[in-house]
Short mmCIF file of C-alpha atoms in Angstrom, two decimals:
data_model
loop_
_atom_site.label_atom_id
_atom_site.label_comp_id
_atom_site.label_asym_id
_atom_site.label_seq_id
_atom_site.Cartn_x
_atom_site.Cartn_y
_atom_site.Cartn_z
CA MET A 211 4.82 -21.17 -14.24
CA LYS A 212 1.42 -20.09 -15.44
CA SER A 213 0.30 -16.49 -15.84
CA LEU A 214 -2.82 -14.58 -16.81
CA THR A 215 -3.20 -10.90 -17.71
CA GLU A 216 -6.60 -9.25 -18.01
CA HIS A 217 -7.95 -5.72 -18.06
CA LEU A 218 -11.23 -4.74 -16.45
CA TRP A 219 -12.91 -1.61 -17.80
CA PHE A 220 -15.02 0.80 -15.75
CA GLU A 221 -17.01 3.93 -16.48
CA THR A 222 -18.72 4.95 -13.27
CA PRO A 223 -21.81 7.22 -13.26
CA HIS A 224 -20.42 9.48 -10.50
CA ARG A 225 -17.16 11.27 -9.83
CA ARG A 226 -16.62 8.93 -6.88
CA ASP A 227 -17.77 5.31 -6.61
CA TYR A 228 -16.83 2.04 -4.93
CA LEU A 229 -17.39 -1.18 -6.90
CA ASN A 230 -17.00 -4.66 -5.49
CA ILE A 231 -14.91 -6.60 -8.05
CA THR A 232 -14.21 -9.73 -5.96
CA ASP A 233 -16.31 -12.13 -8.04
CA THR A 234 -14.77 -10.91 -11.28
CA VAL A 235 -11.23 -11.41 -9.94
CA GLU A 236 -12.18 -14.84 -8.54
CA LYS A 237 -13.36 -15.91 -12.01
CA LEU A 238 -10.04 -14.84 -13.50
CA VAL A 239 -8.19 -16.91 -10.91
CA ARG A 240 -10.16 -19.99 -12.01
CA LYS A 241 -9.53 -19.13 -15.66
CA SER A 242 -5.77 -18.87 -15.01
CA GLY A 243 -5.57 -22.43 -13.74
CA VAL A 244 -3.16 -21.26 -11.04
CA GLN A 245 -3.43 -23.32 -7.84
CA GLU A 246 -0.68 -21.68 -5.76
CA GLY A 247 0.49 -18.16 -6.54
CA LEU A 248 -0.11 -14.44 -6.30
CA CYS A 249 -2.81 -12.23 -7.78
CA LEU A 250 -2.01 -8.55 -8.36
CA VAL A 251 -4.96 -6.20 -8.90
CA ASN A 252 -4.08 -2.57 -9.61
CA ALA A 253 -5.65 0.59 -10.93
CA MET A 254 -3.96 1.61 -14.18
CA HIS A 255 -5.04 5.22 -13.60
CA ILE A 256 -3.57 7.50 -11.00
CA THR A 257 -6.91 8.89 -9.78
CA ALA A 258 -8.36 5.47 -8.91
CA SER A 259 -7.64 2.80 -6.35
CA VAL A 260 -7.91 -0.92 -5.78
CA PHE A 261 -8.30 -1.76 -2.10
CA VAL A 262 -9.62 -4.45 0.24
CA ASN A 263 -12.25 -3.66 2.83
CA ASP A 264 -15.78 -4.43 3.97
CA ASP A 265 -18.79 -4.42 1.62
CA GLU A 266 -20.89 -2.24 3.91
CA ARG A 267 -22.69 0.85 2.62
CA GLY A 268 -22.31 2.84 5.84
CA LEU A 269 -18.54 2.32 5.78
CA HIS A 270 -18.37 3.56 2.19
CA ALA A 271 -20.25 6.73 3.25
CA ASP A 272 -17.67 7.10 6.03
CA PHE A 273 -14.84 6.73 3.52
CA GLU A 274 -16.43 9.42 1.35
CA ARG A 275 -16.70 11.95 4.21
CA TRP A 276 -13.28 11.07 5.57
CA LEU A 277 -11.46 11.42 2.23
CA GLU A 278 -13.20 14.75 1.62
CA LYS A 279 -11.92 15.91 5.02
CA LEU A 280 -8.31 14.77 4.40
CA ALA A 281 -8.18 15.84 0.74
CA PRO A 282 -11.13 18.10 -0.18
CA GLU A 283 -12.12 18.39 -3.82
CA LYS A 284 -12.81 22.12 -3.59
CA PRO A 285 -11.79 24.80 -4.06
CA HIS A 286 -10.17 23.47 -7.21
CA SER A 287 -7.83 26.47 -7.15
CA ALA A 288 -6.21 25.18 -3.93
CA TYR A 289 -4.13 22.73 -5.95
CA ASP A 290 -1.23 23.54 -8.31
CA HIS A 291 -2.05 20.45 -10.35
CA ASN A 292 -5.38 21.98 -11.36
CA ARG A 293 -3.57 24.84 -13.17
CA THR A 294 -2.86 22.28 -15.92
CA GLY A 295 -6.57 22.41 -16.83
CA GLU A 296 -7.50 19.45 -14.64
CA ASP A 297 -9.83 19.61 -11.64
CA ASN A 298 -8.82 16.25 -10.16
CA ALA A 299 -5.82 16.96 -7.90
CA ASP A 300 -7.91 15.77 -4.94
CA ALA A 301 -8.45 12.44 -6.69
CA HIS A 302 -4.68 11.87 -6.86
CA LEU A 303 -4.48 12.44 -3.11
CA LYS A 304 -7.55 10.36 -2.24
CA ARG A 305 -6.22 7.45 -4.25
CA THR A 306 -2.88 7.75 -2.44
CA ILE A 307 -4.68 7.22 0.88
CA MET A 308 -6.68 4.26 -0.46
CA GLY A 309 -3.78 2.63 -2.32
CA ARG A 310 -3.04 1.72 -5.95
CA GLU A 311 -3.04 -2.06 -5.68
CA VAL A 312 -3.62 -5.20 -3.69
CA VAL A 313 -1.72 -8.48 -3.83
CA VAL A 314 -3.87 -11.45 -2.83
CA ALA A 315 -2.62 -14.99 -2.31
CA VAL A 316 -4.02 -17.76 -4.48
CA THR A 317 -4.34 -21.01 -2.53
CA ASP A 318 -5.96 -24.24 -3.80
CA GLY A 319 -7.02 -22.38 -6.93
CA LYS A 320 -8.93 -19.66 -5.05
CA LEU A 321 -8.42 -16.13 -3.73
CA ASP A 322 -7.21 -16.61 -0.18
CA LEU A 323 -9.29 -13.86 1.47
CA GLY A 324 -10.34 -13.42 5.08
CA PRO A 325 -14.03 -13.68 6.03
CA TRP A 326 -14.88 -10.00 5.39
CA GLU A 327 -12.23 -9.16 2.84
CA GLN A 328 -13.67 -7.91 -0.45
CA ILE A 329 -11.77 -6.30 -3.33
CA PHE A 330 -12.99 -2.85 -4.44
CA TYR A 331 -12.37 -0.56 -7.34
CA GLY A 332 -12.33 2.96 -5.86
CA GLU A 333 -13.05 5.66 -8.40
CA PHE A 334 -12.21 9.29 -7.50
CA ASP A 335 -12.50 10.93 -10.94
CA GLY A 336 -15.12 8.95 -12.79
CA MET A 337 -17.53 9.35 -15.69
CA ARG A 338 -14.75 8.29 -18.08
CA LYS A 339 -13.40 4.91 -19.19
CA LYS A 340 -10.67 3.55 -16.95
CA ARG A 341 -8.89 0.24 -16.51
CA VAL A 342 -7.80 -2.17 -13.79
CA LEU A 343 -5.09 -4.75 -14.41
CA VAL A 344 -5.32 -8.28 -13.01
CA LYS A 345 -2.10 -10.31 -13.18
CA ILE A 346 -1.96 -13.83 -11.78
CA ILE A 347 1.22 -15.88 -11.59
CA GLY A 348 1.92 -19.28 -10.05
CA GLU A 349 1.56 -22.97 -10.72
CA MET B 208 8.05 -23.28 -8.21
CA LYS B 209 7.80 -23.72 -4.42
CA SER B 210 5.14 -22.17 -2.28
CA LEU B 211 4.22 -21.96 1.40
CA THR B 212 0.96 -20.79 3.01
CA GLU B 213 0.68 -20.19 6.75
CA HIS B 214 -1.68 -18.36 9.04
CA LEU B 215 -0.53 -16.47 12.11
CA TRP B 216 -3.10 -15.95 14.87
CA PHE B 217 -3.26 -12.97 17.19
CA GLU B 218 -5.42 -11.90 20.11
CA THR B 219 -4.04 -8.66 21.43
CA PRO B 220 -4.75 -7.44 24.99
CA HIS B 221 -5.67 -3.87 23.86
CA ARG B 222 -7.88 -2.37 21.23
CA ARG B 223 -4.75 -1.12 19.47
CA ASP B 224 -1.34 -2.83 19.44
CA TYR B 225 1.77 -3.13 17.29
CA LEU B 226 3.52 -6.52 17.21
CA ASN B 227 6.87 -7.16 15.56
CA ILE B 228 6.42 -10.36 13.49
CA THR B 229 9.70 -10.23 11.53
CA ASP B 230 11.30 -13.26 13.17
CA THR B 231 8.18 -15.38 12.69
CA VAL B 232 8.02 -14.48 9.00
CA GLU B 233 11.77 -15.12 8.63
CA LYS B 234 11.32 -18.65 10.01
CA LEU B 235 8.56 -19.32 7.48
CA VAL B 236 10.86 -18.23 4.69
CA ARG B 237 13.44 -20.78 5.83
CA LYS B 238 10.70 -23.42 6.15
CA SER B 239 9.52 -22.73 2.58
CA GLY B 240 12.91 -23.54 1.10
CA VAL B 241 12.48 -20.63 -1.31
CA GLN B 242 15.82 -19.01 -2.23
CA GLU B 243 14.59 -16.37 -4.71
CA GLY B 244 11.00 -15.17 -4.64
CA LEU B 245 8.38 -12.99 -3.01
CA CYS B 246 6.81 -13.10 0.45
CA LEU B 247 3.33 -11.61 0.87
CA VAL B 248 2.21 -10.85 4.44
CA ASN B 249 -1.32 -9.51 4.81
CA ALA B 250 -3.95 -8.97 7.48
CA MET B 251 -6.97 -11.17 6.78
CA HIS B 252 -9.17 -8.77 8.74
CA ILE B 253 -10.19 -5.35 7.58
CA THR B 254 -9.53 -3.61 10.89
CA ALA B 255 -5.89 -4.67 11.10
CA SER B 256 -2.74 -3.91 9.15
CA VAL B 257 0.60 -5.40 8.21
CA PHE B 258 3.25 -2.73 7.64
CA VAL B 259 7.00 -2.17 7.66
CA ASN B 260 8.56 0.43 9.88
CA ASP B 261 10.99 0.96 12.78
CA ASP B 262 10.84 -1.03 16.03
CA GLU B 263 11.00 2.08 18.21
CA ARG B 264 8.51 2.61 21.03
CA GLY B 265 8.41 6.40 20.68
CA LEU B 266 7.50 6.08 17.01
CA HIS B 267 4.67 3.72 17.88
CA ALA B 268 3.33 6.28 20.38
CA ASP B 269 3.51 8.85 17.56
CA PHE B 270 1.56 6.52 15.25
CA GLU B 271 -1.11 6.12 17.94
CA ARG B 272 -1.59 9.86 18.42
CA TRP B 273 -1.42 10.57 14.68
CA LEU B 274 -3.97 7.93 13.72
CA GLU B 275 -6.31 9.18 16.42
CA LYS B 276 -5.99 12.66 14.96
CA LEU B 277 -6.64 11.53 11.35
CA ALA B 278 -9.37 9.01 12.21
CA PRO B 279 -10.60 9.43 15.79
CA GLU B 280 -12.28 6.50 17.49
CA LYS B 281 -14.90 8.65 19.20
CA PRO B 282 -17.63 9.71 19.12
CA HIS B 283 -18.70 6.32 17.77
CA SER B 284 -21.87 7.98 16.46
CA ALA B 285 -19.81 10.03 13.99
CA TYR B 286 -19.60 7.00 11.68
CA ASP B 287 -22.41 5.46 9.64
CA HIS B 288 -20.68 2.08 9.87
CA ASN B 289 -21.25 2.04 13.61
CA ARG B 290 -25.03 2.02 13.10
CA THR B 291 -24.63 -1.65 12.14
CA GLY B 292 -23.90 -2.39 15.84
CA GLU B 293 -20.11 -2.10 15.44
CA ASP B 294 -17.95 0.50 17.12
CA ASN B 295 -14.91 -0.02 14.90
CA ALA B 296 -15.38 2.30 11.92
CA ASP B 297 -12.25 4.16 12.98
CA ALA B 298 -10.30 0.90 12.83
CA HIS B 299 -11.23 0.47 9.14
CA LEU B 300 -9.88 3.95 8.43
CA LYS B 301 -6.71 3.59 10.55
CA ARG B 302 -5.87 0.34 8.80
CA THR B 303 -6.37 2.05 5.44
CA ILE B 304 -3.67 4.58 6.35
CA MET B 305 -1.29 1.87 7.60
CA GLY B 306 -1.92 -0.59 4.75
CA ARG B 307 -3.27 -4.14 4.44
CA GLU B 308 -0.14 -5.92 3.28
CA VAL B 309 3.56 -5.90 2.54
CA VAL B 310 5.42 -7.75 -0.18
CA VAL B 311 9.02 -8.47 0.77
CA ALA B 312 11.66 -9.92 -1.55
CA VAL B 313 13.26 -13.23 -0.65
CA THR B 314 16.97 -13.30 -1.65
CA ASP B 315 19.42 -16.09 -0.89
CA GLY B 316 16.76 -17.77 1.24
CA LYS B 317 16.19 -14.73 3.49
CA LEU B 318 13.87 -11.74 3.80
CA ASP B 319 15.62 -8.97 1.88
CA LEU B 320 14.97 -6.13 4.33
CA GLY B 321 16.81 -2.84 4.80
CA PRO B 322 18.75 -2.18 8.02
CA TRP B 323 15.82 -0.78 10.03
CA GLU B 324 12.93 -2.50 8.25
CA GLN B 325 10.81 -4.60 10.56
CA ILE B 326 7.43 -6.19 9.78
CA PHE B 327 4.57 -5.32 12.13
CA TYR B 328 1.09 -6.53 12.78
CA GLY B 329 -0.97 -3.44 13.50
CA GLU B 330 -4.17 -4.14 15.44
CA PHE B 331 -6.87 -1.47 15.57
CA ASP B 332 -9.78 -3.49 16.93
CA GLY B 333 -8.24 -6.11 19.14
CA MET B 334 -9.17 -8.37 22.04
CA ARG B 335 -10.49 -10.96 19.59
CA LYS B 336 -8.81 -13.69 17.51
CA LYS B 337 -7.56 -12.52 14.13
CA ARG B 338 -5.33 -13.89 11.43
CA VAL B 339 -2.44 -12.88 9.20
CA LEU B 340 -1.62 -14.75 5.99
CA VAL B 341 1.95 -15.44 4.93
CA LYS B 342 2.39 -16.64 1.32
CA ILE B 343 5.80 -17.32 -0.09
CA ILE B 344 6.43 -18.25 -3.73
CA GLY B 345 9.63 -18.75 -5.66
CA GLU B 346 12.40 -21.29 -6.26
CA MET C 292 11.62 -19.28 -12.93
CA LYS C 293 13.92 -16.31 -13.50
CA SER C 294 14.70 -13.67 -10.94
CA LEU C 295 16.70 -10.46 -10.71
CA THR C 296 17.68 -8.48 -7.60
CA GLU C 297 19.18 -4.99 -7.84
CA HIS C 298 19.68 -2.06 -5.52
CA LEU C 299 19.33 1.54 -6.59
CA TRP C 300 21.19 4.12 -4.52
CA PHE C 301 20.01 7.69 -3.91
CA GLU C 302 21.38 10.71 -2.11
CA THR C 303 18.97 13.57 -2.69
CA PRO C 304 20.04 17.23 -2.30
CA HIS C 305 16.97 18.16 -0.20
CA ARG C 306 15.21 16.72 2.81
CA ARG C 307 12.25 15.89 0.57
CA ASP C 308 12.41 14.99 -3.14
CA TYR C 309 10.48 12.99 -5.76
CA LEU C 310 12.51 11.15 -8.38
CA ASN C 311 11.06 9.41 -11.42
CA ILE C 312 12.72 5.97 -11.56
CA THR C 313 10.50 4.38 -14.23
CA ASP C 314 13.19 4.14 -16.93
CA THR C 315 15.68 2.61 -14.55
CA VAL C 316 13.21 -0.06 -13.45
CA GLU C 317 12.21 -0.71 -17.08
CA LYS C 318 15.86 -1.38 -17.96
CA LEU C 319 16.12 -3.88 -15.11
CA VAL C 320 13.03 -5.68 -16.41
CA ARG C 321 14.75 -6.07 -19.79
CA LYS C 322 17.96 -7.19 -18.10
CA SER C 323 16.05 -9.84 -16.13
CA GLY C 324 14.77 -11.54 -19.29
CA VAL C 325 11.40 -12.03 -17.57
CA GLN C 326 8.51 -11.94 -20.06
CA GLU C 327 5.60 -12.64 -17.66
CA GLY C 328 5.93 -11.94 -13.96
CA LEU C 329 5.92 -9.42 -11.15
CA CYS C 330 8.25 -6.55 -10.35
CA LEU C 331 8.52 -5.40 -6.72
CA VAL C 332 10.07 -1.99 -6.09
CA ASN C 333 10.41 -0.98 -2.47
CA ALA C 334 12.20 1.56 -0.32
CA MET C 335 14.67 -0.19 1.98
CA HIS C 336 14.50 2.75 4.40
CA ILE C 337 11.56 3.55 6.59
CA THR C 338 11.60 7.30 5.89
CA ALA C 339 11.28 6.93 2.11
CA SER C 340 8.61 5.68 -0.27
CA VAL C 341 8.17 4.09 -3.66
CA PHE C 342 4.86 5.05 -5.25
CA VAL C 343 3.11 5.36 -8.60
CA ASN C 344 1.60 8.63 -9.72
CA ASP C 345 1.77 11.36 -12.35
CA ASP C 346 5.01 13.06 -13.41
CA GLU C 347 3.58 16.56 -13.03
CA ARG C 348 5.42 19.25 -11.07
CA GLY C 349 2.27 20.93 -9.77
CA LEU C 350 1.03 17.66 -8.33
CA HIS C 351 4.33 17.14 -6.55
CA ALA C 352 4.00 20.60 -4.98
CA ASP C 353 0.48 19.59 -3.90
CA PHE C 354 1.88 16.40 -2.32
CA GLU C 355 4.46 18.45 -0.45
CA ARG C 356 1.88 20.84 1.03
CA TRP C 357 -0.58 18.07 1.76
CA LEU C 358 1.92 15.84 3.56
CA GLU C 359 3.09 18.80 5.63
CA LYS C 360 -0.52 19.38 6.63
CA LEU C 361 -1.19 15.74 7.55
CA ALA C 362 2.19 15.11 9.21
CA PRO C 363 4.08 18.38 9.83
CA GLU C 364 7.84 18.24 10.24
CA LYS C 365 7.88 20.84 13.03
CA PRO C 366 7.95 21.31 15.91
CA HIS C 367 10.34 18.37 16.15
CA SER C 368 9.47 18.14 19.84
CA ALA C 369 5.87 17.13 18.98
CA TYR C 370 7.07 13.58 18.31
CA ASP C 371 8.25 11.02 20.84
CA HIS C 372 10.45 9.42 18.21
CA ASN C 373 12.56 12.56 18.04
CA ARG C 374 13.63 12.10 21.67
CA THR C 375 15.94 9.36 20.38
CA GLY C 376 18.09 12.11 18.83
CA GLU C 377 16.35 11.92 15.45
CA ASP C 378 14.38 14.75 13.87
CA ASN C 379 12.63 12.60 11.24
CA ALA C 380 9.47 11.28 12.92
CA ASP C 381 7.40 13.17 10.34
CA ALA C 382 9.25 11.32 7.56
CA HIS C 383 8.09 7.98 8.99
CA LEU C 384 4.49 9.24 8.89
CA LYS C 385 4.73 10.83 5.43
CA ARG C 386 6.17 7.64 3.97
CA THR C 387 3.30 5.70 5.57
CA ILE C 388 0.81 7.83 3.62
CA MET C 389 2.76 7.43 0.38
CA GLY C 390 3.52 3.72 0.76
CA ARG C 391 6.66 1.56 1.02
CA GLU C 392 6.40 -0.36 -2.21
CA VAL C 393 4.72 -0.95 -5.54
CA VAL C 394 4.20 -4.26 -7.34
CA VAL C 395 4.00 -3.83 -11.10
CA ALA C 396 3.04 -6.55 -13.58
CA VAL C 397 5.59 -7.56 -16.22
CA THR C 398 3.83 -8.43 -19.52
CA ASP C 399 5.58 -9.23 -22.81
CA GLY C 400 8.91 -8.34 -21.20
CA LYS C 401 7.82 -4.82 -20.18
CA LEU C 402 6.40 -2.98 -17.17
CA ASP C 403 2.64 -3.12 -17.64
CA LEU C 404 1.82 0.46 -16.64
CA GLY C 405 -1.21 2.58 -17.44
CA PRO C 406 -0.81 5.67 -19.69
CA TRP C 407 0.10 8.11 -16.88
CA GLU C 408 1.58 5.71 -14.36
CA GLN C 409 5.15 6.54 -13.41
CA ILE C 410 7.21 5.03 -10.60
CA PHE C 411 8.68 7.51 -8.09
CA TYR C 412 11.17 7.36 -5.29
CA GLY C 413 9.80 9.63 -2.56
CA GLU C 414 12.42 10.88 -0.15
CA PHE C 415 11.31 12.40 3.18
CA ASP C 416 14.62 12.48 5.05
CA GLY C 417 17.27 12.94 2.41
CA MET C 418 20.83 14.23 2.10
CA ARG C 419 22.10 10.77 3.01
CA LYS C 420 22.68 7.55 1.01
CA LYS C 421 19.64 5.33 0.80
CA ARG C 422 18.56 2.29 -1.21
CA VAL C 423 15.65 0.96 -3.21
CA LEU C 424 15.28 -2.75 -3.94
CA VAL C 425 14.05 -4.02 -7.31
CA LYS C 426 13.07 -7.69 -7.38
CA ILE C 427 11.72 -9.26 -10.55
CA ILE C 428 10.43 -12.82 -10.74
CA GLY C 429 8.73 -14.72 -13.55
CA GLU C 430 9.46 -16.57 -16.76
#
């Protein structure tokens, strides 16, 4: 069995951002030498997400509005978590909706993605350094 | 290490449908010959879901009403994504709630599911051909 | 390839509870002898969740309020599923938001978690015996 472990670092310019990381993950799959296996990609921070969806700007604007409706950032005082000195309780909830991780099949040495599937890093409490873990196992 | 990769094709008669695919996945586990491992089942389209829940018709009606409340289909003009000529922005959001994938343990050559756990294909923009990926790895 | 399969049993004192199971899962990783691999942790019941988030009491209170807003328990009669004699339709929906499973990388024989990542069992229909599956594969 082969395995590869890598960390990707991000520091986004805004509180919330969506970054397409598909090419970066694809390069790591090649580097791993795995032909058949699984690739786990997960946020290592609990106010960020890794998810698969479409690389379409309008959809990302829809996500932004929708997540603000389901889990509004303000008022910060609406959340018990923010009494700890944080202001990011909403980011914990938004990331819960979007998901912590994706597991993608590796087939013939490549990410086995559908035609529109792209892997995104979803940041909900940015402007600080944060990590994503990529773990690939297989043969 | 053994592995198996298969695609399941669906073309549902309605825009939204829930199909129990547990038996199909179970057969693929047997076909793979894997005794101990992991089975990934994921939608390859970003307006569909694979999830685990109960095979109970009332619950599925509840899902339908609930998802329409959290991410209504109409008005189509409420979503930026629909300016691209699509009308399926709501399907991207509904699938986000329901999840892209499940990972199920394979133990003693079988899906290691709890008593009521069933694997579903959740379609949110149907009446077209779409695929699910099943990837099984292990020994 | 090595693998380990274990069940964790829970019977929570309340209908809804959040239990930190990180240490228990970490011990199973050591027991497995796996140095590089993947660890799947999933609820085996469809009204419970396994998720990763912060071990902070205020946040858990925020989750409780938020989930009640998105998928209220009452009135029980609002849900078709409850016509089967159950009163737990809301628990199926809440667990859908929170997620069935997490997949965590195993690196150097340990759970490869970020600084604040903790693994939780989320119970939404408790006061009965329920199981979580831990499956570890790797080398």
